[in-house]
Amino acid sequence: MSQNATYATLSIAERIAPNPYPGRGIILGKTPNGRHAAFAYFIMGRSDNSRNRIFTKEEDGTVRTEPYDVSRVKDPSLIIYAPVRAYENHVVVTNGDQTDTVVEGLKKGLSFSESLKSREFEPDAPNLTPRISGIFHFADGDFTYEMSILKSADPEGTACNRFTYDYAPLSGLGHFIHTYMGDGNPLPTFTGEPERVFMNDDIDAFTKEIWENLDEDNKISLIVRYYDLASGKYDERLINKYTK
């Protein structure tokens, strides 16, 4: 691979629009002006059970998925969880209940990757959906971030491969990891390193770019949050396709 290909960076619209089903996706990065650590997390769904969800927020900043219509819930095990939680100077973003695993690991003095050693891909054969996770570490007016993917080593799910990526933030650059390379039966698992994307200083413009480029039928919810590195405060946007 050429150096140019290695460092190829696209807009998030260019990453998302050609893919009818990226599934669940996490974006972490730093805004071009260098003032904010930014993340985005979106969920999509093909089945009625997966689509029957909304994001809700708690007072401490924790974000949870909840049923839009409780009467339609068939199996809550893989669709109801807290994708966003904070602990001390860390913010954890994941696509499943491994958010809690990472936070509990941090409380015990474990690292991000050490905490995830106890987890593997989701037990939803034949898809064997990978678990994707990200974390911000804030310190001294700046931050670093890591991303992880836990995915099956083979189509049968006989073993789990674990990959962790540790990033020094660069202004204007983000990394995007998602569960699937596209639609299909079974769904094709994400491959390669997290994809490089351009960030945006404007939270509203970035939110709009993500939401409007996700497949209309399959998109469910999106949260975007910008942390001011000077004050530690954050601004956020939360969109649900279905509202109560």
PDB file of C-alpha atoms in Angstrom:
ATOM      1  CA  MET A   1       0.000   0.000   0.000  1.00  0.00           C
ATOM      2  CA  SER A   2       1.299   3.438  -0.897  1.00  0.00           C
ATOM      3  CA  GLN A   3       1.840   6.113   1.714  1.00  0.00           C
ATOM      4  CA  ASN A   4      -0.930   8.202   0.146  1.00  0.00           C
ATOM      5  CA  ALA A   5      -3.385   5.316   0.463  1.00  0.00           C
ATOM      6  CA  THR A   6      -2.346   4.757   4.075  1.00  0.00           C
ATOM      7  CA  TYR A   7      -3.149   8.364   4.968  1.00  0.00           C
ATOM      8  CA  ALA A   8      -6.201   8.804   2.724  1.00  0.00           C
ATOM      9  CA  THR A   9      -8.817  10.888   4.525  1.00  0.00           C
ATOM     10  CA  LEU A  10     -12.413  11.343   3.357  1.00  0.00           C
ATOM     11  CA  SER A  11     -15.408  13.250   4.617  1.00  0.00           C
ATOM     12  CA  ILE A  12     -17.792  11.267   6.783  1.00  0.00           C
ATOM     13  CA  ALA A  13     -20.381  11.649   4.011  1.00  0.00           C
ATOM     14  CA  GLU A  14     -18.004   9.963   1.576  1.00  0.00           C
ATOM     15  CA  ARG A  15     -17.473   7.120   4.041  1.00  0.00           C
ATOM     16  CA  ILE A  16     -21.136   6.566   4.889  1.00  0.00           C
ATOM     17  CA  ALA A  17     -23.179   7.365   1.775  1.00  0.00           C
ATOM     18  CA  PRO A  18     -21.910   4.471  -0.416  1.00  0.00           C
ATOM     19  CA  ASN A  19     -22.612   1.934   2.355  1.00  0.00           C
ATOM     20  CA  PRO A  20     -26.295   0.997   2.739  1.00  0.00           C
ATOM     21  CA  TYR A  21     -25.662  -0.687   6.058  1.00  0.00           C
ATOM     22  CA  PRO A  22     -22.602   0.241   8.148  1.00  0.00           C
ATOM     23  CA  GLY A  23     -24.633  -0.959  11.163  1.00  0.00           C
ATOM     24  CA  ARG A  24     -23.431   0.781  14.299  1.00  0.00           C
ATOM     25  CA  GLY A  25     -20.620   3.302  14.026  1.00  0.00           C
ATOM     26  CA  ILE A  26     -18.229   5.262  16.248  1.00  0.00           C
ATOM     27  CA  ILE A  27     -16.269   8.374  15.235  1.00  0.00           C
ATOM     28  CA  LEU A  28     -13.606   9.883  17.499  1.00  0.00           C
ATOM     29  CA  GLY A  29     -11.339  12.799  16.726  1.00  0.00           C
ATOM     30  CA  LYS A  30     -10.297  16.417  17.196  1.00  0.00           C
ATOM     31  CA  THR A  31     -11.903  19.433  15.582  1.00  0.00           C
ATOM     32  CA  PRO A  32      -9.862  21.449  13.038  1.00  0.00           C
ATOM     33  CA  ASN A  33      -9.520  24.423  15.400  1.00  0.00           C
ATOM     34  CA  GLY A  34      -7.963  22.132  18.021  1.00  0.00           C
ATOM     35  CA  ARG A  35     -10.486  23.176  20.671  1.00  0.00           C
ATOM     36  CA  HIS A  36     -12.682  20.114  20.951  1.00  0.00           C
ATOM     37  CA  ALA A  37     -12.543  16.364  21.383  1.00  0.00           C
ATOM     38  CA  ALA A  38     -15.508  15.089  19.400  1.00  0.00           C
ATOM     39  CA  PHE A  39     -17.316  11.801  19.148  1.00  0.00           C
ATOM     40  CA  ALA A  40     -20.335  10.483  17.296  1.00  0.00           C
ATOM     41  CA  TYR A  41     -22.204   7.215  17.700  1.00  0.00           C
ATOM     42  CA  PHE A  42     -25.049   5.994  15.512  1.00  0.00           C
ATOM     43  CA  ILE A  43     -27.209   2.887  15.385  1.00  0.00           C
ATOM     44  CA  MET A  44     -29.092   1.323  12.496  1.00  0.00           C
ATOM     45  CA  GLY A  45     -31.467  -1.616  12.257  1.00  0.00           C
ATOM     46  CA  ARG A  46     -32.987  -4.008   9.732  1.00  0.00           C
ATOM     47  CA  SER A  47     -35.354  -5.994  11.965  1.00  0.00           C
ATOM     48  CA  ASP A  48     -38.375  -4.638  13.834  1.00  0.00           C
ATOM     49  CA  ASN A  49     -36.612  -5.474  17.112  1.00  0.00           C
ATOM     50  CA  SER A  50     -33.499  -3.488  16.181  1.00  0.00           C
ATOM     51  CA  ARG A  51     -35.461  -0.540  14.834  1.00  0.00           C
ATOM     52  CA  ASN A  52     -37.612  -0.260  17.953  1.00  0.00           C
ATOM     53  CA  ARG A  53     -35.114   1.936  19.833  1.00  0.00           C
ATOM     54  CA  ILE A  54     -34.339   5.476  20.889  1.00  0.00           C
ATOM     55  CA  PHE A  55     -31.445   7.158  22.706  1.00  0.00           C
ATOM     56  CA  THR A  56     -32.135   8.688  26.108  1.00  0.00           C
ATOM     57  CA  LYS A  57     -29.799  10.707  28.326  1.00  0.00           C
ATOM     58  CA  GLU A  58     -29.294  10.688  32.090  1.00  0.00           C
ATOM     59  CA  GLU A  59     -28.215  13.592  34.287  1.00  0.00           C
ATOM     60  CA  ASP A  60     -24.613  12.374  34.575  1.00  0.00           C
ATOM     61  CA  GLY A  61     -24.240  12.314  30.777  1.00  0.00           C
ATOM     62  CA  THR A  62     -24.760   8.571  30.392  1.00  0.00           C
ATOM     63  CA  VAL A  63     -26.622   7.698  27.196  1.00  0.00           C
ATOM     64  CA  ARG A  64     -28.852   4.616  27.012  1.00  0.00           C
ATOM     65  CA  THR A  65     -30.843   2.830  24.365  1.00  0.00           C
ATOM     66  CA  GLU A  66     -34.467   2.239  25.274  1.00  0.00           C
ATOM     67  CA  PRO A  67     -37.406   0.641  23.476  1.00  0.00           C
ATOM     68  CA  TYR A  68     -39.528   3.069  21.503  1.00  0.00           C
ATOM     69  CA  ASP A  69     -42.500   0.750  21.973  1.00  0.00           C
ATOM     70  CA  VAL A  70     -42.094  -1.609  24.943  1.00  0.00           C
ATOM     71  CA  SER A  71     -44.881  -3.876  23.697  1.00  0.00           C
ATOM     72  CA  ARG A  72     -42.879  -4.725  20.559  1.00  0.00           C
ATOM     73  CA  VAL A  73     -39.655  -5.821  22.280  1.00  0.00           C
ATOM     74  CA  LYS A  74     -38.721  -9.409  21.409  1.00  0.00           C
ATOM     75  CA  ASP A  75     -35.137  -9.803  22.676  1.00  0.00           C
ATOM     76  CA  PRO A  76     -33.569  -6.933  24.664  1.00  0.00           C
ATOM     77  CA  SER A  77     -30.204  -8.654  25.262  1.00  0.00           C
ATOM     78  CA  LEU A  78     -28.237  -7.067  22.402  1.00  0.00           C
ATOM     79  CA  ILE A  79     -30.210  -3.890  21.779  1.00  0.00           C
ATOM     80  CA  ILE A  80     -30.612  -2.327  25.248  1.00  0.00           C
ATOM     81  CA  TYR A  81     -27.390  -0.965  26.751  1.00  0.00           C
ATOM     82  CA  ALA A  82     -25.522   2.228  27.670  1.00  0.00           C
ATOM     83  CA  PRO A  83     -23.372   3.254  24.689  1.00  0.00           C
ATOM     84  CA  VAL A  84     -21.868   6.279  26.484  1.00  0.00           C
ATOM     85  CA  ARG A  85     -20.522   6.495  30.029  1.00  0.00           C
ATOM     86  CA  ALA A  86     -17.929   8.669  31.751  1.00  0.00           C
ATOM     87  CA  TYR A  87     -15.544   7.739  34.555  1.00  0.00           C
ATOM     88  CA  GLU A  88     -13.098  10.243  36.050  1.00  0.00           C
ATOM     89  CA  ASN A  89     -11.143  11.686  33.083  1.00  0.00           C
ATOM     90  CA  HIS A  90     -12.370   9.036  30.623  1.00  0.00           C
ATOM     91  CA  VAL A  91     -15.366   8.870  28.288  1.00  0.00           C
ATOM     92  CA  VAL A  92     -16.306   5.454  26.896  1.00  0.00           C
ATOM     93  CA  VAL A  93     -18.356   4.911  23.728  1.00  0.00           C
ATOM     94  CA  THR A  94     -19.301   1.409  22.546  1.00  0.00           C
ATOM     95  CA  ASN A  95     -21.915  -0.538  20.612  1.00  0.00           C
ATOM     96  CA  GLY A  96     -22.955  -2.795  23.494  1.00  0.00           C
ATOM     97  CA  ASP A  97     -22.869  -3.564  27.181  1.00  0.00           C
ATOM     98  CA  GLN A  98     -19.070  -3.699  27.049  1.00  0.00           C
ATOM     99  CA  THR A  99     -19.325   0.000  27.973  1.00  0.00           C
ATOM    100  CA  ASP A 100     -19.946  -1.222  31.511  1.00  0.00           C
ATOM    101  CA  THR A 101     -17.104  -3.750  31.224  1.00  0.00           C
ATOM    102  CA  VAL A 102     -14.624  -0.989  30.329  1.00  0.00           C
ATOM    103  CA  VAL A 103     -15.813   1.343  33.114  1.00  0.00           C
ATOM    104  CA  GLU A 104     -15.624  -1.432  35.698  1.00  0.00           C
ATOM    105  CA  GLY A 105     -12.151  -2.314  34.415  1.00  0.00           C
ATOM    106  CA  LEU A 106     -10.975   1.285  34.743  1.00  0.00           C
ATOM    107  CA  LYS A 107     -12.215   1.319  38.325  1.00  0.00           C
ATOM    108  CA  LYS A 108     -10.003  -1.729  39.005  1.00  0.00           C
ATOM    109  CA  GLY A 109      -6.956  -0.096  37.428  1.00  0.00           C
ATOM    110  CA  LEU A 110      -7.119  -2.012  34.150  1.00  0.00           C
ATOM    111  CA  SER A 111      -6.390  -0.402  30.802  1.00  0.00           C
ATOM    112  CA  PHE A 112      -8.916  -0.094  27.984  1.00  0.00           C
ATOM    113  CA  SER A 113      -7.589  -3.158  26.146  1.00  0.00           C
ATOM    114  CA  GLU A 114      -7.159  -5.176  29.346  1.00  0.00           C
ATOM    115  CA  SER A 115     -10.768  -4.495  30.283  1.00  0.00           C
ATOM    116  CA  LEU A 116     -11.973  -5.853  26.947  1.00  0.00           C
ATOM    117  CA  LYS A 117     -10.003  -9.107  27.247  1.00  0.00           C
ATOM    118  CA  SER A 118     -13.020 -10.669  28.938  1.00  0.00           C
ATOM    119  CA  ARG A 119     -15.362  -9.883  26.018  1.00  0.00           C
ATOM    120  CA  GLU A 120     -15.790 -11.082  22.457  1.00  0.00           C
ATOM    121  CA  PHE A 121     -18.048 -10.552  19.426  1.00  0.00           C
ATOM    122  CA  GLU A 122     -21.814 -10.722  19.831  1.00  0.00           C
ATOM    123  CA  PRO A 123     -23.496 -14.173  19.918  1.00  0.00           C
ATOM    124  CA  ASP A 124     -25.815 -13.405  16.993  1.00  0.00           C
ATOM    125  CA  ALA A 125     -24.819 -16.103  14.493  1.00  0.00           C
ATOM    126  CA  PRO A 126     -24.531 -16.102  11.551  1.00  0.00           C
ATOM    127  CA  ASN A 127     -23.576 -12.390  11.687  1.00  0.00           C
ATOM    128  CA  LEU A 128     -21.251 -12.608  14.720  1.00  0.00           C
ATOM    129  CA  THR A 129     -21.422  -8.831  14.982  1.00  0.00           C
ATOM    130  CA  PRO A 130     -18.139  -7.321  16.181  1.00  0.00           C
ATOM    131  CA  ARG A 131     -18.016  -5.291  19.369  1.00  0.00           C
ATOM    132  CA  ILE A 132     -16.598  -1.845  18.623  1.00  0.00           C
ATOM    133  CA  SER A 133     -15.460   0.521  21.363  1.00  0.00           C
ATOM    134  CA  GLY A 134     -13.741   3.861  21.813  1.00  0.00           C
ATOM    135  CA  ILE A 135     -12.394   5.884  24.724  1.00  0.00           C
ATOM    136  CA  PHE A 136     -11.179   9.424  25.386  1.00  0.00           C
ATOM    137  CA  HIS A 137      -8.459   9.996  28.010  1.00  0.00           C
ATOM    138  CA  PHE A 138      -8.447  13.658  29.074  1.00  0.00           C
ATOM    139  CA  ALA A 139      -5.396  15.252  30.730  1.00  0.00           C
ATOM    140  CA  ASP A 140      -3.582  18.605  30.810  1.00  0.00           C
ATOM    141  CA  GLY A 141      -6.016  20.400  28.531  1.00  0.00           C
ATOM    142  CA  ASP A 142      -5.787  17.799  25.788  1.00  0.00           C
ATOM    143  CA  PHE A 143      -6.623  14.144  25.218  1.00  0.00           C
ATOM    144  CA  THR A 144      -5.660  10.873  23.575  1.00  0.00           C
ATOM    145  CA  TYR A 145      -8.027   8.217  22.320  1.00  0.00           C
ATOM    146  CA  GLU A 146      -8.200   4.515  21.621  1.00  0.00           C
ATOM    147  CA  MET A 147     -10.474   2.333  19.534  1.00  0.00           C
ATOM    148  CA  SER A 148     -11.105  -1.398  19.658  1.00  0.00           C
ATOM    149  CA  ILE A 149     -12.802  -4.099  17.639  1.00  0.00           C
ATOM    150  CA  LEU A 150     -13.464  -7.640  18.854  1.00  0.00           C
ATOM    151  CA  LYS A 151     -14.424  -9.896  15.967  1.00  0.00           C
ATOM    152  CA  SER A 152     -14.718 -13.531  15.047  1.00  0.00           C
ATOM    153  CA  ALA A 153     -11.618 -15.281  13.736  1.00  0.00           C
ATOM    154  CA  ASP A 154     -13.713 -17.392  11.341  1.00  0.00           C
ATOM    155  CA  PRO A 155     -17.288 -17.765  10.025  1.00  0.00           C
ATOM    156  CA  GLU A 156     -18.051 -20.339  12.705  1.00  0.00           C
ATOM    157  CA  GLY A 157     -17.132 -18.097  15.638  1.00  0.00           C
ATOM    158  CA  THR A 158     -14.624 -20.543  17.107  1.00  0.00           C
ATOM    159  CA  ALA A 159     -12.263 -17.806  18.357  1.00  0.00           C
ATOM    160  CA  CYS A 160     -12.125 -14.055  18.898  1.00  0.00           C
ATOM    161  CA  ASN A 161      -9.507 -11.672  17.515  1.00  0.00           C
ATOM    162  CA  ARG A 162      -8.967  -8.426  19.424  1.00  0.00           C
ATOM    163  CA  PHE A 163      -7.524  -5.258  17.864  1.00  0.00           C
ATOM    164  CA  THR A 164      -6.771  -1.999  19.711  1.00  0.00           C
ATOM    165  CA  TYR A 165      -5.673   1.280  18.102  1.00  0.00           C
ATOM    166  CA  ASP A 166      -4.058   4.059  20.165  1.00  0.00           C
ATOM    167  CA  TYR A 167      -4.141   7.571  18.693  1.00  0.00           C
ATOM    168  CA  ALA A 168      -2.460  10.898  19.304  1.00  0.00           C
ATOM    169  CA  PRO A 169      -5.090  13.485  18.255  1.00  0.00           C
ATOM    170  CA  LEU A 170      -4.434  15.636  15.203  1.00  0.00           C
ATOM    171  CA  SER A 171      -6.532  18.720  14.600  1.00  0.00           C
ATOM    172  CA  GLY A 172      -9.148  18.070  11.924  1.00  0.00           C
ATOM    173  CA  LEU A 173      -8.677  14.299  11.884  1.00  0.00           C
ATOM    174  CA  GLY A 174     -11.026  11.608  13.152  1.00  0.00           C
ATOM    175  CA  HIS A 175     -11.253   7.832  12.982  1.00  0.00           C
ATOM    176  CA  PHE A 176     -14.395   5.922  12.080  1.00  0.00           C
ATOM    177  CA  ILE A 177     -15.089   2.283  12.910  1.00  0.00           C
ATOM    178  CA  HIS A 178     -18.327   0.470  12.181  1.00  0.00           C
ATOM    179  CA  THR A 179     -19.692  -3.033  12.506  1.00  0.00           C
ATOM    180  CA  TYR A 180     -20.345  -3.984   8.872  1.00  0.00           C
ATOM    181  CA  MET A 181     -18.795  -3.366   5.470  1.00  0.00           C
ATOM    182  CA  GLY A 182     -22.266  -3.338   3.898  1.00  0.00           C
ATOM    183  CA  ASP A 183     -25.566  -5.177   3.714  1.00  0.00           C
ATOM    184  CA  GLY A 184     -25.819  -8.931   3.257  1.00  0.00           C
ATOM    185  CA  ASN A 185     -26.801 -12.259   4.772  1.00  0.00           C
ATOM    186  CA  PRO A 186     -24.756 -12.836   6.802  1.00  0.00           C
ATOM    187  CA  LEU A 187     -23.627  -9.258   7.287  1.00  0.00           C
ATOM    188  CA  PRO A 188     -19.961  -8.740   6.281  1.00  0.00           C
ATOM    189  CA  THR A 189     -17.809  -7.798   9.290  1.00  0.00           C
ATOM    190  CA  PHE A 190     -15.754  -4.578   9.276  1.00  0.00           C
ATOM    191  CA  THR A 191     -12.206  -5.156   8.050  1.00  0.00           C
ATOM    192  CA  GLY A 192      -8.988  -3.147   8.271  1.00  0.00           C
ATOM    193  CA  GLU A 193      -8.038  -0.229  10.482  1.00  0.00           C
ATOM    194  CA  PRO A 194     -10.484   2.486  11.578  1.00  0.00           C
ATOM    195  CA  GLU A 195     -11.084   4.785   8.625  1.00  0.00           C
ATOM    196  CA  ARG A 196      -9.678   8.323   8.562  1.00  0.00           C
ATOM    197  CA  VAL A 197     -12.293  11.082   8.295  1.00  0.00           C
ATOM    198  CA  PHE A 198     -12.310  14.868   8.313  1.00  0.00           C
ATOM    199  CA  MET A 199     -13.801  16.454  11.429  1.00  0.00           C
ATOM    200  CA  ASN A 200     -15.783  19.714  11.532  1.00  0.00           C
ATOM    201  CA  ASP A 201     -15.642  22.688  13.909  1.00  0.00           C
ATOM    202  CA  ASP A 202     -19.427  23.081  13.628  1.00  0.00           C
ATOM    203  CA  ILE A 203     -21.296  20.439  15.653  1.00  0.00           C
ATOM    204  CA  ASP A 204     -24.557  21.104  13.817  1.00  0.00           C
ATOM    205  CA  ALA A 205     -22.955  20.710  10.398  1.00  0.00           C
ATOM    206  CA  PHE A 206     -21.192  17.510  11.461  1.00  0.00           C
ATOM    207  CA  THR A 207     -24.381  16.066  12.933  1.00  0.00           C
ATOM    208  CA  LYS A 208     -26.328  16.893   9.786  1.00  0.00           C
ATOM    209  CA  GLU A 209     -23.642  15.379   7.554  1.00  0.00           C
ATOM    210  CA  ILE A 210     -23.758  12.073   9.412  1.00  0.00           C
ATOM    211  CA  TRP A 211     -27.535  11.812   9.780  1.00  0.00           C
ATOM    212  CA  GLU A 212     -28.411  12.816   6.227  1.00  0.00           C
ATOM    213  CA  ASN A 213     -25.966  10.326   4.709  1.00  0.00           C
ATOM    214  CA  LEU A 214     -27.155   7.287   6.672  1.00  0.00           C
ATOM    215  CA  ASP A 215     -29.638   5.070   4.827  1.00  0.00           C
ATOM    216  CA  GLU A 216     -33.111   6.517   5.398  1.00  0.00           C
ATOM    217  CA  ASP A 217     -34.812   3.185   6.023  1.00  0.00           C
ATOM    218  CA  ASN A 218     -32.202   1.759   8.375  1.00  0.00           C
ATOM    219  CA  LYS A 219     -30.984   4.704  10.471  1.00  0.00           C
ATOM    220  CA  ILE A 220     -32.339   4.811  14.028  1.00  0.00           C
ATOM    221  CA  SER A 221     -30.468   7.188  16.373  1.00  0.00           C
ATOM    222  CA  LEU A 222     -27.391   9.418  16.533  1.00  0.00           C
ATOM    223  CA  ILE A 223     -25.523  11.265  19.269  1.00  0.00           C
ATOM    224  CA  VAL A 224     -22.727  13.767  18.633  1.00  0.00           C
ATOM    225  CA  ARG A 225     -20.810  15.356  21.486  1.00  0.00           C
ATOM    226  CA  TYR A 226     -18.066  18.034  21.454  1.00  0.00           C
ATOM    227  CA  TYR A 227     -15.912  18.453  24.597  1.00  0.00           C
ATOM    228  CA  ASP A 228     -14.314  21.860  25.094  1.00  0.00           C
ATOM    229  CA  LEU A 229     -10.720  21.073  26.037  1.00  0.00           C
ATOM    230  CA  ALA A 230     -10.265  24.325  27.940  1.00  0.00           C
ATOM    231  CA  SER A 231     -13.350  24.099  30.161  1.00  0.00           C
ATOM    232  CA  GLY A 232     -14.159  20.387  30.132  1.00  0.00           C
ATOM    233  CA  LYS A 233     -17.794  21.164  29.316  1.00  0.00           C
ATOM    234  CA  TYR A 234     -19.537  19.633  26.346  1.00  0.00           C
ATOM    235  CA  ASP A 235     -22.154  20.437  23.765  1.00  0.00           C
ATOM    236  CA  GLU A 236     -24.180  17.674  22.147  1.00  0.00           C
ATOM    237  CA  ARG A 237     -26.837  16.817  19.602  1.00  0.00           C
ATOM    238  CA  LEU A 238     -29.122  13.781  19.925  1.00  0.00           C
ATOM    239  CA  ILE A 239     -31.419  12.608  17.124  1.00  0.00           C
ATOM    240  CA  ASN A 240     -33.973   9.813  17.261  1.00  0.00           C
ATOM    241  CA  LYS A 241     -35.869   8.708  14.187  1.00  0.00           C
ATOM    242  CA  TYR A 242     -38.771   7.819  16.458  1.00  0.00           C
ATOM    243  CA  THR A 243     -39.828  10.153  19.246  1.00  0.00           C
ATOM    244  CA  LYS A 244     -42.168   9.538  22.138  1.00  0.00           C
TER     245      LYS A 244
END
